[in-house]
Amino acid sequence: MRYHRSPRMFRWRHWEELWRSNLPDLETAKVIAASTIFVAIDTEPWLDDGKNKDNREASEIGIAFLFPTANQKGPAPKPPQTLDETYQRFSISSHCVCIRGRERLTRELFWNQDTENIASIEPDRVEETITNILQTTQQRASSSFGSPLTLTLVGFDLNAEFRILSHQYPRALGCFTSWVDIQELTQEINIVPQAPSLRNTLIAFGYEPKFPTCTSRTDGHSAGNDAMRSICVLVTLLFFAPQGQELARICSRYHAGRAKQREHLRRNKINMKKSDLFAKSYPMPREKYPFRAKVILPGAYFQVRPDPGILCEYFLKYRPVAAGCNRTQEFGGWICLASLEELNAFVEEVHGLEDAESKATWVATSQYDPTVVPATTAAELDEFLKQKSIAEIAEKTRIRQERKETKARDEIIDSY
């Protein structure tokens, strides 16, 4: 996640000093590595039957610390290639905070089997627990190190973490004096425009393609593991000189494969009829699709002909009911939702959202017009369309009846 002067994805005014204290590049991170504790935070969303309950809520929070004593040990000729090896060669502490009542049926095993580092906390005590972990660890490390140490927040694409922390646990953010997104640091050595994922970066740095913590029925990652994986990437970037060619090769292969899968997955994922997809036009008629948003990704273009299915795929989690694409190659079009409430939530979240691939920022605007359809919910819209259909049928019946009566009168007149 890139630093923006005025981000729109989350609240930041009450911790503006931290937001402005973004480390601009890898060299700056190396400079402060001897006087700060890098704290990787990762969150797993709270899911309800596979759907996001609230994008500002978490079911798990992972915390991993990289202490500056790692600098004193001196890096070995080869970087570590497993989580355990990184843990043994560098001064690292790893934790996983699970929130009660939000457990997943199946989950990735926590890489560190030390149960003291796994906490199950009531929702109303999460902020207190996280803040206590941060402050206690900082105090102990500073005492051991012999001088005060600051805390630097890190993570791999911190968008979700900032959103959750700023809305639910702002006290935890107050513990940090600076931050940097590790994904942005990897872009300094990446020679392709696509932003690398955490998994692809680890593979490029020599880690295993599949993690031993994943079972055959794993439902998502462990936040504690992903925080540790973020620290592993940071260790390689700080203390070794990773080459960008391998990362570029893996990213290119991944995105090429992803593009091939889209055409196949789109038909399965988009739960709408073919008649609800409109090429080079907004969904029509407006009475049927009143809850409409215009979306544009400036600087991005359709690689082939404009396809509403490709556009719709980007917003599947919002459960769109229809989509239309631009007449031009500019990547954008119209997304229709089921109700006004869903439309407003969609615009609020998507507008200003950074696209992970192109790094451009989405522009989303509502085109709802209450003068066209007074309905605001799906039920009201169905009733409106039903009554409109009944009225149209009645009008057509009346017109046909009038024509019959007129024809009958004309025949009577002609008979005279």
Coordinates of C-alpha atoms in Angstrom, one line a residue:
M1 CA 0.0 0.0 0.0
R2 CA 1.5 3.3 -1.1
Y3 CA 1.6 6.4 1.1
H4 CA -1.1 8.9 0.1
R5 CA -1.2 12.4 1.5
S6 CA -5.0 12.1 2.2
P7 CA -6.1 8.4 2.2
R8 CA -9.8 7.7 2.0
M9 CA -9.8 4.0 2.9
F10 CA -9.7 4.6 6.7
R11 CA -9.7 7.2 9.5
W12 CA -6.3 8.7 10.0
R13 CA -6.7 12.2 11.4
H14 CA -6.4 11.1 15.0
W15 CA -3.0 9.4 14.3
E16 CA -1.9 11.8 11.5
E17 CA 1.7 12.0 13.0
L18 CA 2.2 8.3 12.5
W19 CA 0.7 8.4 9.0
R20 CA 3.1 11.1 8.0
S21 CA 6.0 9.2 9.4
N22 CA 6.1 6.7 6.5
L23 CA 9.6 5.3 5.7
P24 CA 10.1 6.3 2.0
D25 CA 12.4 3.5 0.9
L26 CA 14.5 0.5 1.9
E27 CA 17.6 2.5 2.6
T28 CA 15.8 4.5 5.2
A29 CA 14.6 1.3 6.8
K30 CA 18.1 0.0 6.9
V31 CA 19.3 3.2 8.6
I32 CA 16.9 2.9 11.5
A33 CA 17.1 -0.9 11.9
A34 CA 19.6 -0.5 14.7
S35 CA 17.3 1.7 16.8
T36 CA 13.8 0.4 16.2
I37 CA 11.8 -2.8 16.6
F38 CA 10.0 -3.7 13.4
V39 CA 6.5 -5.0 14.3
A40 CA 4.7 -6.9 11.6
I41 CA 0.9 -7.0 12.0
D42 CA -1.4 -9.1 9.9
T43 CA -5.2 -9.5 10.3
E44 CA -7.6 -12.2 9.1
P45 CA -11.1 -10.9 8.4
W46 CA -14.1 -12.0 10.4
L47 CA -16.1 -14.2 8.1
D48 CA -19.8 -15.3 8.3
D49 CA -20.7 -18.3 6.2
G50 CA -17.8 -17.4 3.9
K51 CA -18.9 -13.7 3.5
N52 CA -17.2 -10.8 5.1
K53 CA -19.1 -9.8 8.2
D54 CA -17.4 -6.4 8.5
N55 CA -14.3 -5.3 6.7
R56 CA -13.4 -3.4 9.8
E57 CA -13.5 -6.5 12.1
A58 CA -10.9 -9.2 12.5
S59 CA -11.1 -12.8 13.6
E60 CA -7.3 -13.1 14.2
I61 CA -4.4 -10.7 14.6
G62 CA -0.8 -11.7 14.1
I63 CA 2.1 -9.8 15.6
A64 CA 5.8 -10.5 14.9
F65 CA 8.7 -8.5 16.3
L66 CA 12.1 -8.2 14.7
F67 CA 14.6 -6.8 17.3
P68 CA 17.6 -4.7 16.4
T69 CA 20.0 -7.3 18.0
A70 CA 19.7 -9.2 14.7
N71 CA 22.0 -6.5 13.3
Q72 CA 24.7 -7.4 15.8
K73 CA 24.7 -11.1 14.9
G74 CA 25.7 -10.3 11.4
P75 CA 24.1 -12.0 8.4
A76 CA 25.3 -15.4 7.2
P77 CA 26.3 -15.7 3.5
K78 CA 23.0 -17.2 2.6
P79 CA 19.6 -15.9 3.7
P80 CA 17.3 -18.2 5.7
Q81 CA 14.7 -20.2 3.7
T82 CA 12.3 -21.4 6.4
L83 CA 10.3 -19.7 9.2
D84 CA 12.2 -21.8 11.8
E85 CA 15.6 -20.9 10.4
T86 CA 14.7 -17.2 10.4
Y87 CA 13.5 -17.4 14.0
Q88 CA 16.7 -19.2 15.1
R89 CA 19.2 -16.9 13.3
F90 CA 17.5 -13.6 14.2
S91 CA 16.0 -12.1 17.3
I92 CA 12.3 -12.5 16.6
S93 CA 9.1 -12.9 18.7
S94 CA 5.8 -14.1 17.2
H95 CA 2.3 -14.0 18.5
C96 CA -1.2 -14.8 17.4
V97 CA -4.3 -13.3 19.0
C98 CA -7.6 -15.2 18.3
I99 CA -10.9 -13.4 19.0
R100 CA -13.5 -15.6 20.7
G101 CA -16.7 -16.1 18.9
R102 CA -15.1 -15.5 15.6
E103 CA -13.2 -18.8 15.2
R104 CA -13.0 -20.6 11.9
L105 CA -13.8 -24.3 11.6
T106 CA -10.5 -25.0 9.8
R107 CA -7.5 -22.9 10.0
E108 CA -3.8 -23.0 9.3
L109 CA -1.7 -24.2 12.1
F110 CA 0.4 -21.6 14.0
W111 CA 4.0 -22.1 12.9
N112 CA 5.3 -21.7 16.5
Q113 CA 3.9 -24.4 18.7
D114 CA 4.6 -22.5 21.9
T115 CA 1.1 -22.1 23.3
E116 CA 2.2 -19.1 25.3
N117 CA 2.3 -17.1 22.1
I118 CA -1.3 -17.9 21.2
A119 CA -4.0 -16.0 23.0
S120 CA -7.8 -16.4 22.8
I121 CA -9.3 -13.0 23.8
E122 CA -12.8 -11.7 24.2
P123 CA -13.7 -9.0 21.6
D124 CA -13.8 -6.2 24.2
R125 CA -10.3 -7.0 25.4
V126 CA -8.5 -7.2 22.1
E127 CA -7.3 -3.6 22.0
E128 CA -6.0 -3.8 25.6
T129 CA -4.2 -7.1 24.8
I130 CA -2.5 -5.9 21.7
T131 CA -1.5 -2.6 23.3
N132 CA -0.1 -4.5 26.3
I133 CA 1.9 -6.9 24.0
L134 CA 3.4 -3.9 22.2
Q135 CA 4.3 -1.8 25.2
T136 CA 5.6 -4.7 27.3
T137 CA 7.8 -6.0 24.5
Q138 CA 9.1 -2.5 23.8
Q139 CA 10.0 -1.9 27.5
R140 CA 11.7 -5.3 27.9
A141 CA 13.7 -4.9 24.6
S142 CA 14.7 -1.3 25.5
S143 CA 15.9 -2.5 28.9
S144 CA 17.9 -5.4 27.4
F145 CA 19.3 -3.2 24.6
G146 CA 20.4 -0.5 27.0
S147 CA 18.7 2.4 25.2
P148 CA 15.2 3.4 24.2
L149 CA 13.8 1.6 21.1
T150 CA 11.0 2.8 18.9
L151 CA 8.3 0.7 17.3
T152 CA 8.0 0.7 13.5
L153 CA 4.8 -0.8 12.1
V154 CA 5.3 -3.1 9.0
G155 CA 3.2 -5.5 7.0
F156 CA 2.6 -6.8 3.6
D157 CA 0.0 -4.5 2.0
L158 CA -1.2 -2.7 5.2
N159 CA -4.6 -1.5 3.8
A160 CA -6.7 -3.9 5.8
E161 CA -4.6 -3.6 8.9
F162 CA -4.8 0.2 8.9
R163 CA -8.6 0.0 8.4
I164 CA -9.1 -2.4 11.2
L165 CA -6.7 -0.9 13.7
S166 CA -7.9 2.7 13.0
H167 CA -11.6 1.8 13.5
Q168 CA -11.3 -0.8 16.3
Y169 CA -8.0 -0.5 18.1
P170 CA -6.6 3.1 17.7
R171 CA -4.7 2.8 21.0
A172 CA -2.5 0.2 19.4
L173 CA -1.5 2.6 16.6
G174 CA -0.4 5.1 19.3
C175 CA 2.5 2.8 20.1
F176 CA 4.2 3.3 16.8
T177 CA 6.4 6.1 15.6
S178 CA 6.8 5.1 11.9
W179 CA 5.6 2.6 9.4
V180 CA 6.4 1.1 6.1
D181 CA 4.7 -1.4 3.7
I182 CA 7.0 -4.3 2.9
Q183 CA 5.2 -4.8 -0.4
E184 CA 6.4 -1.4 -1.5
L185 CA 10.0 -2.2 -0.4
T186 CA 9.9 -5.3 -2.6
Q187 CA 8.9 -3.1 -5.5
E188 CA 12.3 -1.4 -5.3
I189 CA 13.9 -4.6 -6.6
N190 CA 11.0 -5.8 -8.7
I191 CA 11.5 -5.0 -12.4
V192 CA 7.9 -5.7 -13.5
P193 CA 5.0 -3.4 -12.8
Q194 CA 2.8 -5.9 -11.0
A195 CA 2.9 -5.8 -7.2
P196 CA 4.2 -9.1 -5.8
S197 CA 2.1 -11.1 -3.4
L198 CA 3.5 -12.3 -0.1
R199 CA 3.6 -15.9 -1.3
N200 CA 5.3 -15.0 -4.6
T201 CA 7.9 -12.9 -2.7
L202 CA 8.7 -15.7 -0.3
I203 CA 9.1 -18.2 -3.2
A204 CA 11.4 -15.8 -5.0
F205 CA 13.5 -15.4 -1.8
G206 CA 14.0 -19.2 -1.6
Y207 CA 11.2 -20.2 0.8
E208 CA 9.0 -23.3 0.2
P209 CA 6.2 -22.9 -2.4
K210 CA 3.8 -24.7 0.1
F211 CA 4.0 -24.1 3.8
P212 CA 4.0 -27.0 6.2
T213 CA 1.5 -25.2 8.4
C214 CA -1.2 -25.6 5.8
T215 CA -3.4 -28.7 6.1
S216 CA -5.4 -30.2 3.2
R217 CA -8.6 -28.5 4.4
T218 CA -7.2 -25.2 5.5
D219 CA -9.6 -22.3 5.5
G220 CA -7.4 -19.3 5.0
H221 CA -4.1 -18.3 6.5
S222 CA -3.2 -17.8 10.1
A223 CA -2.6 -14.1 10.9
G224 CA 0.3 -15.1 13.2
N225 CA 2.0 -17.0 10.3
D226 CA 1.5 -14.2 7.8
A227 CA 3.0 -11.7 10.3
M228 CA 6.0 -14.0 10.6
R229 CA 6.2 -14.4 6.9
S230 CA 6.3 -10.6 6.5
I231 CA 9.2 -10.5 8.9
C232 CA 11.0 -13.1 6.9
V233 CA 10.7 -11.0 3.8
L234 CA 11.9 -7.9 5.7
V235 CA 14.9 -9.8 7.0
T236 CA 15.9 -10.7 3.5
L237 CA 15.5 -7.2 2.3
L238 CA 17.4 -5.6 5.2
F239 CA 20.3 -7.9 5.7
F240 CA 20.8 -9.5 2.3
A241 CA 20.8 -8.4 -1.3
P242 CA 17.9 -10.3 -3.1
Q243 CA 17.9 -10.2 -6.8
G244 CA 14.9 -8.9 -8.6
Q245 CA 15.0 -11.2 -11.6
E246 CA 13.6 -14.2 -9.8
L247 CA 10.8 -12.1 -8.3
A248 CA 10.0 -10.6 -11.7
R249 CA 9.9 -14.1 -13.3
I250 CA 7.5 -15.5 -10.6
C251 CA 5.3 -12.4 -10.7
S252 CA 5.0 -12.5 -14.5
R253 CA 4.2 -16.2 -14.5
Y254 CA 1.6 -15.8 -11.7
H255 CA -0.2 -12.8 -13.4
A256 CA -0.2 -14.6 -16.8
G257 CA -1.8 -17.6 -15.3
R258 CA -4.2 -15.5 -13.4
A259 CA -5.3 -13.8 -16.7
K260 CA -6.0 -17.2 -18.2
Q261 CA -8.1 -18.3 -15.3
R262 CA -10.3 -15.3 -15.3
E263 CA -12.3 -16.3 -18.4
H264 CA -13.0 -19.7 -16.8
L265 CA -13.7 -18.5 -13.3
R266 CA -15.9 -15.5 -14.4
R267 CA -18.7 -17.8 -15.6
N268 CA -18.7 -19.6 -12.3
K269 CA -18.3 -16.7 -9.9
I270 CA -20.6 -14.1 -11.5
N271 CA -24.1 -15.1 -10.3
M272 CA -26.0 -13.3 -12.9
K273 CA -27.6 -13.9 -16.3
K274 CA -26.0 -13.0 -19.6
S275 CA -28.7 -10.4 -20.1
D276 CA -27.4 -8.6 -17.0
L277 CA -24.0 -7.9 -18.6
F278 CA -24.0 -4.9 -21.0
A279 CA -21.1 -4.4 -23.4
K280 CA -20.3 -0.7 -24.2
S281 CA -23.3 0.5 -22.3
Y282 CA -24.8 1.1 -18.9
P283 CA -27.3 -1.5 -17.7
M284 CA -30.8 -0.8 -19.1
P285 CA -33.5 -0.1 -18.4
R286 CA -32.7 2.3 -15.6
E287 CA -35.9 1.4 -13.8
K288 CA -34.6 -2.2 -13.4
Y289 CA -31.1 -1.2 -12.4
P290 CA -31.5 2.1 -10.4
F291 CA -28.7 1.5 -7.8
R292 CA -25.9 2.1 -10.2
A293 CA -22.3 3.3 -9.7
K294 CA -19.8 4.6 -12.3
V295 CA -16.4 3.1 -11.7
I296 CA -13.1 4.1 -13.5
L297 CA -9.5 3.0 -13.0
P298 CA -7.5 5.9 -14.5
G299 CA -4.6 4.8 -16.5
A300 CA -5.7 1.2 -16.9
Y301 CA -7.1 -0.3 -20.0
F302 CA -8.9 -3.4 -21.2
Q303 CA -6.3 -5.7 -22.7
V304 CA -8.8 -7.0 -25.3
R305 CA -12.3 -5.8 -26.2
P306 CA -14.2 -4.1 -23.3
D307 CA -15.8 -6.9 -21.3
P308 CA -18.3 -6.2 -18.5
G309 CA -17.6 -9.6 -17.0
I310 CA -13.9 -8.7 -16.5
L311 CA -14.9 -5.5 -14.8
C312 CA -17.5 -7.2 -12.7
E313 CA -15.0 -9.8 -11.4
Y314 CA -13.2 -7.0 -9.5
F315 CA -16.2 -6.4 -7.3
L316 CA -17.7 -9.9 -6.8
K317 CA -17.6 -9.5 -3.0
Y318 CA -20.2 -6.7 -3.3
R319 CA -22.7 -9.1 -5.0
P320 CA -23.5 -6.9 -8.1
V321 CA -26.7 -7.6 -9.9
A322 CA -25.6 -6.2 -13.3
A323 CA -22.6 -4.6 -15.0
G324 CA -21.8 -2.6 -18.1
C325 CA -18.4 -1.5 -19.5
N326 CA -17.2 1.7 -21.3
R327 CA -17.4 2.1 -25.0
T328 CA -13.7 2.9 -25.0
Q329 CA -10.7 0.8 -23.9
E330 CA -10.4 2.7 -20.6
F331 CA -10.9 0.3 -17.8
G332 CA -14.2 1.1 -16.2
G333 CA -18.0 1.1 -16.5
W334 CA -21.0 0.6 -14.3
I335 CA -21.7 -1.7 -11.4
C336 CA -25.3 -2.1 -10.2
L337 CA -26.2 -3.2 -6.7
A338 CA -29.3 -4.7 -5.1
S339 CA -30.2 -1.7 -2.9
L340 CA -29.4 1.9 -2.2
E341 CA -27.7 0.9 1.1
E342 CA -25.4 -1.5 -0.8
L343 CA -24.7 1.1 -3.4
N344 CA -23.7 3.7 -0.8
A345 CA -21.4 1.2 1.0
F346 CA -19.9 0.2 -2.4
V347 CA -19.1 3.8 -3.4
E348 CA -17.7 4.6 0.1
E349 CA -15.3 1.7 0.1
V350 CA -14.3 1.6 -3.6
H351 CA -13.7 5.3 -4.2
G352 CA -10.1 6.0 -3.5
L353 CA -9.2 2.2 -3.2
E354 CA -5.8 1.4 -4.6
D355 CA -5.7 -1.4 -7.2
A356 CA -3.2 -4.1 -6.2
E357 CA -2.0 -4.7 -9.8
S358 CA -1.9 -1.3 -11.5
K359 CA -1.3 0.8 -8.3
A360 CA -3.9 3.2 -9.7
T361 CA -6.8 4.5 -7.5
W362 CA -10.4 3.6 -8.3
V363 CA -12.9 6.4 -8.8
A364 CA -16.5 5.5 -7.9
T365 CA -19.5 7.7 -8.0
S366 CA -23.2 7.0 -7.4
Q367 CA -25.7 7.5 -10.2
Y368 CA -28.8 6.8 -8.3
D369 CA -31.7 9.1 -9.2
P370 CA -34.7 8.9 -6.9
T371 CA -36.9 10.6 -9.6
V372 CA -36.5 7.6 -11.8
V373 CA -37.3 5.0 -9.1
P374 CA -38.4 6.0 -5.6
A375 CA -37.4 2.6 -4.2
T376 CA -34.4 2.2 -1.9
T377 CA -34.4 -1.5 -1.1
A378 CA -34.5 -4.7 -3.2
A379 CA -38.0 -5.5 -1.9
E380 CA -39.3 -2.0 -2.8
L381 CA -37.7 -2.2 -6.2
D382 CA -39.4 -5.6 -6.8
E383 CA -42.7 -4.2 -5.8
F384 CA -42.2 -1.1 -7.9
L385 CA -41.4 -3.2 -11.0
K386 CA -44.3 -5.5 -10.3
Q387 CA -46.8 -2.6 -10.0
K388 CA -45.2 -1.0 -13.1
S389 CA -45.7 -4.3 -15.0
I390 CA -49.3 -4.6 -13.9
A391 CA -50.0 -1.0 -14.9
E392 CA -48.3 -1.6 -18.3
I393 CA -50.3 -4.8 -18.9
A394 CA -53.5 -3.0 -17.9
E395 CA -52.7 -0.1 -20.3
K396 CA -52.1 -2.5 -23.1
T397 CA -55.3 -4.4 -22.4
R398 CA -57.2 -1.1 -22.4
I399 CA -55.7 0.0 -25.7
R400 CA -56.5 -3.4 -27.3
Q401 CA -60.1 -3.2 -26.0
E402 CA -60.5 0.3 -27.4
R403 CA -59.2 -0.8 -30.7
K404 CA -61.7 -3.7 -30.8
E405 CA -64.5 -1.4 -29.9
T406 CA -63.4 1.1 -32.5
K407 CA -63.2 -1.6 -35.1
A408 CA -66.6 -3.0 -34.2
R409 CA -68.2 0.5 -34.5
D410 CA -66.5 1.0 -37.9
E411 CA -67.9 -2.3 -39.1
I412 CA -71.4 -1.3 -38.0
I413 CA -71.1 2.0 -39.8
D414 CA -69.8 0.4 -42.9
S415 CA -72.8 -2.0 -42.9
Y416 CA -75.2 0.9 -43.3

